């Protein structure tokens, strides 16, 4: 004969296990998430490549979400050069999913010397990438 305490224990266990089910999950917005087989958000990836297309690329890793440019010298300011690294940190299209780091050097007497980068420059690049990514996403949804 089964004791009442054993029945109570089995009942509690079954109730607890019933709560472990997957349940209803909200549908993910495919346009906001990864749409391709790359490891990061495809809109941010494409937008980053588009934004940096004027600079020579040194390294790209779509699975890790890293784009590194080589040094770029603007023809209008030949004594200054920039190098940019873009990191895409998430598969979702969010403002905190893209991070830009920049290096700047100035040519002084034939030597390239490190110089500070204005925070507004990095912020502007992030804003351009995010705006382009949102435009790409909007274009994909309306098709």
PDB file of C-alpha atoms in Angstrom:
ATOM      1  CA  UNK A   1       0.000   0.000   0.000  1.00  0.00           C
ATOM      2  CA  UNK A   2       1.273   3.481  -0.948  1.00  0.00           C
ATOM      3  CA  UNK A   3       1.525   5.990   1.859  1.00  0.00           C
ATOM      4  CA  UNK A   4      -0.067   9.407   1.663  1.00  0.00           C
ATOM      5  CA  UNK A   5       3.297  11.117   2.003  1.00  0.00           C
ATOM      6  CA  UNK A   6       4.592   9.181  -1.005  1.00  0.00           C
ATOM      7  CA  UNK A   7       1.528  10.197  -3.078  1.00  0.00           C
ATOM      8  CA  UNK A   8       2.012  13.816  -2.033  1.00  0.00           C
ATOM      9  CA  UNK A   9       5.702  13.679  -3.011  1.00  0.00           C
ATOM     10  CA  UNK A  10       4.907  12.175  -6.424  1.00  0.00           C
ATOM     11  CA  UNK A  11       2.156  14.776  -6.985  1.00  0.00           C
ATOM     12  CA  UNK A  12       4.486  17.660  -6.108  1.00  0.00           C
ATOM     13  CA  UNK A  13       7.165  16.260  -8.400  1.00  0.00           C
ATOM     14  CA  UNK A  14       4.724  16.003 -11.309  1.00  0.00           C
ATOM     15  CA  UNK A  15       3.472  19.542 -10.725  1.00  0.00           C
ATOM     16  CA  UNK A  16       7.041  20.847 -10.633  1.00  0.00           C
ATOM     17  CA  UNK A  17       7.945  19.003 -13.826  1.00  0.00           C
ATOM     18  CA  UNK A  18       4.854  20.348 -15.594  1.00  0.00           C
ATOM     19  CA  UNK A  19       6.193  23.868 -15.031  1.00  0.00           C
ATOM     20  CA  UNK A  20       9.440  22.981 -16.822  1.00  0.00           C
ATOM     21  CA  UNK A  21       7.767  22.700 -20.217  1.00  0.00           C
ATOM     22  CA  UNK A  22       8.745  25.081 -22.990  1.00  0.00           C
ATOM     23  CA  UNK A  23       5.386  26.800 -23.007  1.00  0.00           C
ATOM     24  CA  UNK A  24       4.531  29.421 -25.571  1.00  0.00           C
ATOM     25  CA  UNK A  25       7.479  31.506 -26.665  1.00  0.00           C
ATOM     26  CA  UNK A  26       6.940  34.761 -28.528  1.00  0.00           C
ATOM     27  CA  UNK A  27       7.694  34.631 -32.220  1.00  0.00           C
ATOM     28  CA  UNK A  28      11.029  36.198 -33.048  1.00  0.00           C
ATOM     29  CA  UNK A  29      11.120  38.958 -35.620  1.00  0.00           C
ATOM     30  CA  UNK A  30      13.334  37.465 -38.325  1.00  0.00           C
ATOM     31  CA  UNK A  31      14.103  40.920 -39.651  1.00  0.00           C
ATOM     32  CA  UNK A  32      15.477  41.963 -36.254  1.00  0.00           C
ATOM     33  CA  UNK A  33      17.571  38.850 -35.797  1.00  0.00           C
ATOM     34  CA  UNK A  34      20.098  36.929 -37.755  1.00  0.00           C
ATOM     35  CA  UNK A  35      18.755  36.191 -41.212  1.00  0.00           C
ATOM     36  CA  UNK A  36      21.832  34.511 -42.689  1.00  0.00           C
ATOM     37  CA  UNK A  37      24.287  31.943 -41.431  1.00  0.00           C
ATOM     38  CA  UNK A  38      26.808  34.523 -40.222  1.00  0.00           C
ATOM     39  CA  UNK A  39      27.344  34.762 -36.486  1.00  0.00           C
ATOM     40  CA  UNK A  40      26.108  38.331 -36.077  1.00  0.00           C
ATOM     41  CA  UNK A  41      23.228  40.524 -37.199  1.00  0.00           C
ATOM     42  CA  UNK A  42      23.380  40.603 -40.983  1.00  0.00           C
ATOM     43  CA  UNK A  43      22.025  44.169 -41.244  1.00  0.00           C
ATOM     44  CA  UNK A  44      24.693  45.525 -38.909  1.00  0.00           C
ATOM     45  CA  UNK A  45      27.343  43.520 -40.769  1.00  0.00           C
ATOM     46  CA  UNK A  46      26.296  44.823 -44.201  1.00  0.00           C
ATOM     47  CA  UNK A  47      25.878  48.380 -42.878  1.00  0.00           C
ATOM     48  CA  UNK A  48      29.362  48.293 -41.333  1.00  0.00           C
ATOM     49  CA  UNK A  49      30.922  47.112 -44.593  1.00  0.00           C
ATOM     50  CA  UNK A  50      29.006  49.772 -46.537  1.00  0.00           C
ATOM     51  CA  UNK A  51      30.029  52.521 -44.118  1.00  0.00           C
ATOM     52  CA  UNK A  52      33.711  51.576 -44.225  1.00  0.00           C
ATOM     53  CA  UNK A  53      33.806  50.842 -47.960  1.00  0.00           C
ATOM     54  CA  UNK A  54      36.071  53.844 -48.620  1.00  0.00           C
ATOM     55  CA  UNK A  55      38.783  52.399 -46.340  1.00  0.00           C
ATOM     56  CA  UNK A  56      41.026  49.434 -47.172  1.00  0.00           C
ATOM     57  CA  UNK A  57      39.987  46.353 -45.187  1.00  0.00           C
ATOM     58  CA  UNK A  58      42.664  44.477 -43.273  1.00  0.00           C
ATOM     59  CA  UNK A  59      40.533  41.764 -41.641  1.00  0.00           C
ATOM     60  CA  UNK A  60      36.897  40.661 -41.617  1.00  0.00           C
ATOM     61  CA  UNK A  61      35.362  37.915 -39.508  1.00  0.00           C
ATOM     62  CA  UNK A  62      31.608  37.531 -40.011  1.00  0.00           C
ATOM     63  CA  UNK A  63      31.306  34.804 -37.368  1.00  0.00           C
ATOM     64  CA  UNK A  64      33.070  36.862 -34.720  1.00  0.00           C
ATOM     65  CA  UNK A  65      31.597  40.146 -35.969  1.00  0.00           C
ATOM     66  CA  UNK A  66      34.882  42.021 -36.370  1.00  0.00           C
ATOM     67  CA  UNK A  67      35.950  44.346 -39.177  1.00  0.00           C
ATOM     68  CA  UNK A  68      39.417  45.907 -39.054  1.00  0.00           C
ATOM     69  CA  UNK A  69      40.508  48.475 -41.602  1.00  0.00           C
ATOM     70  CA  UNK A  70      44.025  49.314 -42.636  1.00  0.00           C
ATOM     71  CA  UNK A  71      45.319  52.859 -42.271  1.00  0.00           C
ATOM     72  CA  UNK A  72      43.381  55.339 -44.392  1.00  0.00           C
ATOM     73  CA  UNK A  73      44.735  58.737 -45.385  1.00  0.00           C
ATOM     74  CA  UNK A  74      42.259  61.317 -46.600  1.00  0.00           C
ATOM     75  CA  UNK A  75      43.672  63.017 -49.716  1.00  0.00           C
ATOM     76  CA  UNK A  76      42.592  66.386 -48.272  1.00  0.00           C
ATOM     77  CA  UNK A  77      44.667  65.828 -45.086  1.00  0.00           C
ATOM     78  CA  UNK A  78      47.747  63.793 -46.088  1.00  0.00           C
ATOM     79  CA  UNK A  79      49.452  64.307 -42.721  1.00  0.00           C
ATOM     80  CA  UNK A  80      46.717  62.445 -40.841  1.00  0.00           C
ATOM     81  CA  UNK A  81      45.537  58.834 -41.028  1.00  0.00           C
ATOM     82  CA  UNK A  82      42.869  56.694 -39.348  1.00  0.00           C
ATOM     83  CA  UNK A  83      42.338  53.022 -38.618  1.00  0.00           C
ATOM     84  CA  UNK A  84      38.938  51.680 -37.528  1.00  0.00           C
ATOM     85  CA  UNK A  85      37.743  48.501 -35.832  1.00  0.00           C
ATOM     86  CA  UNK A  86      34.036  47.656 -35.790  1.00  0.00           C
ATOM     87  CA  UNK A  87      32.752  44.964 -33.443  1.00  0.00           C
ATOM     88  CA  UNK A  88      29.233  43.626 -33.771  1.00  0.00           C
ATOM     89  CA  UNK A  89      28.261  42.216 -30.402  1.00  0.00           C
ATOM     90  CA  UNK A  90      24.815  40.693 -30.917  1.00  0.00           C
ATOM     91  CA  UNK A  91      22.524  38.980 -33.394  1.00  0.00           C
ATOM     92  CA  UNK A  92      19.790  41.542 -32.772  1.00  0.00           C
ATOM     93  CA  UNK A  93      19.610  44.957 -34.375  1.00  0.00           C
ATOM     94  CA  UNK A  94      20.107  47.131 -31.303  1.00  0.00           C
ATOM     95  CA  UNK A  95      22.020  50.323 -30.625  1.00  0.00           C
ATOM     96  CA  UNK A  96      24.364  48.605 -28.172  1.00  0.00           C
ATOM     97  CA  UNK A  97      25.131  45.776 -30.618  1.00  0.00           C
ATOM     98  CA  UNK A  98      27.772  47.740 -32.525  1.00  0.00           C
ATOM     99  CA  UNK A  99      30.993  49.181 -31.132  1.00  0.00           C
ATOM    100  CA  UNK A 100      33.491  51.296 -33.066  1.00  0.00           C
ATOM    101  CA  UNK A 101      37.081  51.940 -32.027  1.00  0.00           C
ATOM    102  CA  UNK A 102      39.366  54.256 -33.971  1.00  0.00           C
ATOM    103  CA  UNK A 103      43.061  55.079 -33.999  1.00  0.00           C
ATOM    104  CA  UNK A 104      44.446  58.311 -35.390  1.00  0.00           C
ATOM    105  CA  UNK A 105      47.996  59.255 -36.257  1.00  0.00           C
ATOM    106  CA  UNK A 106      49.602  62.484 -37.395  1.00  0.00           C
ATOM    107  CA  UNK A 107      52.761  62.661 -39.478  1.00  0.00           C
ATOM    108  CA  UNK A 108      55.342  64.800 -37.706  1.00  0.00           C
ATOM    109  CA  UNK A 109      58.716  65.072 -39.406  1.00  0.00           C
ATOM    110  CA  UNK A 110      58.261  61.811 -41.323  1.00  0.00           C
ATOM    111  CA  UNK A 111      57.150  59.843 -38.239  1.00  0.00           C
ATOM    112  CA  UNK A 112      53.586  58.750 -37.575  1.00  0.00           C
ATOM    113  CA  UNK A 113      52.650  59.761 -34.027  1.00  0.00           C
ATOM    114  CA  UNK A 114      49.534  58.693 -32.141  1.00  0.00           C
ATOM    115  CA  UNK A 115      46.929  61.422 -31.754  1.00  0.00           C
ATOM    116  CA  UNK A 116      43.625  61.502 -29.899  1.00  0.00           C
ATOM    117  CA  UNK A 117      40.384  60.644 -31.673  1.00  0.00           C
ATOM    118  CA  UNK A 118      37.411  62.824 -30.906  1.00  0.00           C
ATOM    119  CA  UNK A 119      34.637  60.862 -29.187  1.00  0.00           C
ATOM    120  CA  UNK A 120      32.186  62.470 -31.612  1.00  0.00           C
ATOM    121  CA  UNK A 121      33.969  60.759 -34.520  1.00  0.00           C
ATOM    122  CA  UNK A 122      33.420  57.282 -33.081  1.00  0.00           C
ATOM    123  CA  UNK A 123      29.831  58.126 -32.112  1.00  0.00           C
ATOM    124  CA  UNK A 124      29.118  59.463 -35.609  1.00  0.00           C
ATOM    125  CA  UNK A 125      30.414  56.243 -37.211  1.00  0.00           C
ATOM    126  CA  UNK A 126      28.228  54.148 -34.894  1.00  0.00           C
ATOM    127  CA  UNK A 127      25.210  56.316 -35.759  1.00  0.00           C
ATOM    128  CA  UNK A 128      25.858  55.988 -39.503  1.00  0.00           C
ATOM    129  CA  UNK A 129      26.141  52.193 -39.207  1.00  0.00           C
ATOM    130  CA  UNK A 130      22.939  51.935 -37.150  1.00  0.00           C
ATOM    131  CA  UNK A 131      20.999  54.186 -39.524  1.00  0.00           C
ATOM    132  CA  UNK A 132      22.172  52.188 -42.543  1.00  0.00           C
ATOM    133  CA  UNK A 133      21.293  48.886 -40.795  1.00  0.00           C
ATOM    134  CA  UNK A 134      17.786  50.140 -40.011  1.00  0.00           C
ATOM    135  CA  UNK A 135      17.354  51.222 -43.638  1.00  0.00           C
ATOM    136  CA  UNK A 136      18.460  47.778 -44.832  1.00  0.00           C
ATOM    137  CA  UNK A 137      16.024  46.127 -42.421  1.00  0.00           C
ATOM    138  CA  UNK A 138      13.153  48.372 -43.531  1.00  0.00           C
ATOM    139  CA  UNK A 139      13.919  47.520 -47.145  1.00  0.00           C
ATOM    140  CA  UNK A 140      13.894  43.807 -46.378  1.00  0.00           C
ATOM    141  CA  UNK A 141      10.552  43.975 -44.554  1.00  0.00           C
ATOM    142  CA  UNK A 142       8.756  45.915 -47.275  1.00  0.00           C
ATOM    143  CA  UNK A 143       9.770  43.480 -50.008  1.00  0.00           C
TER     144      UNK A 143
END
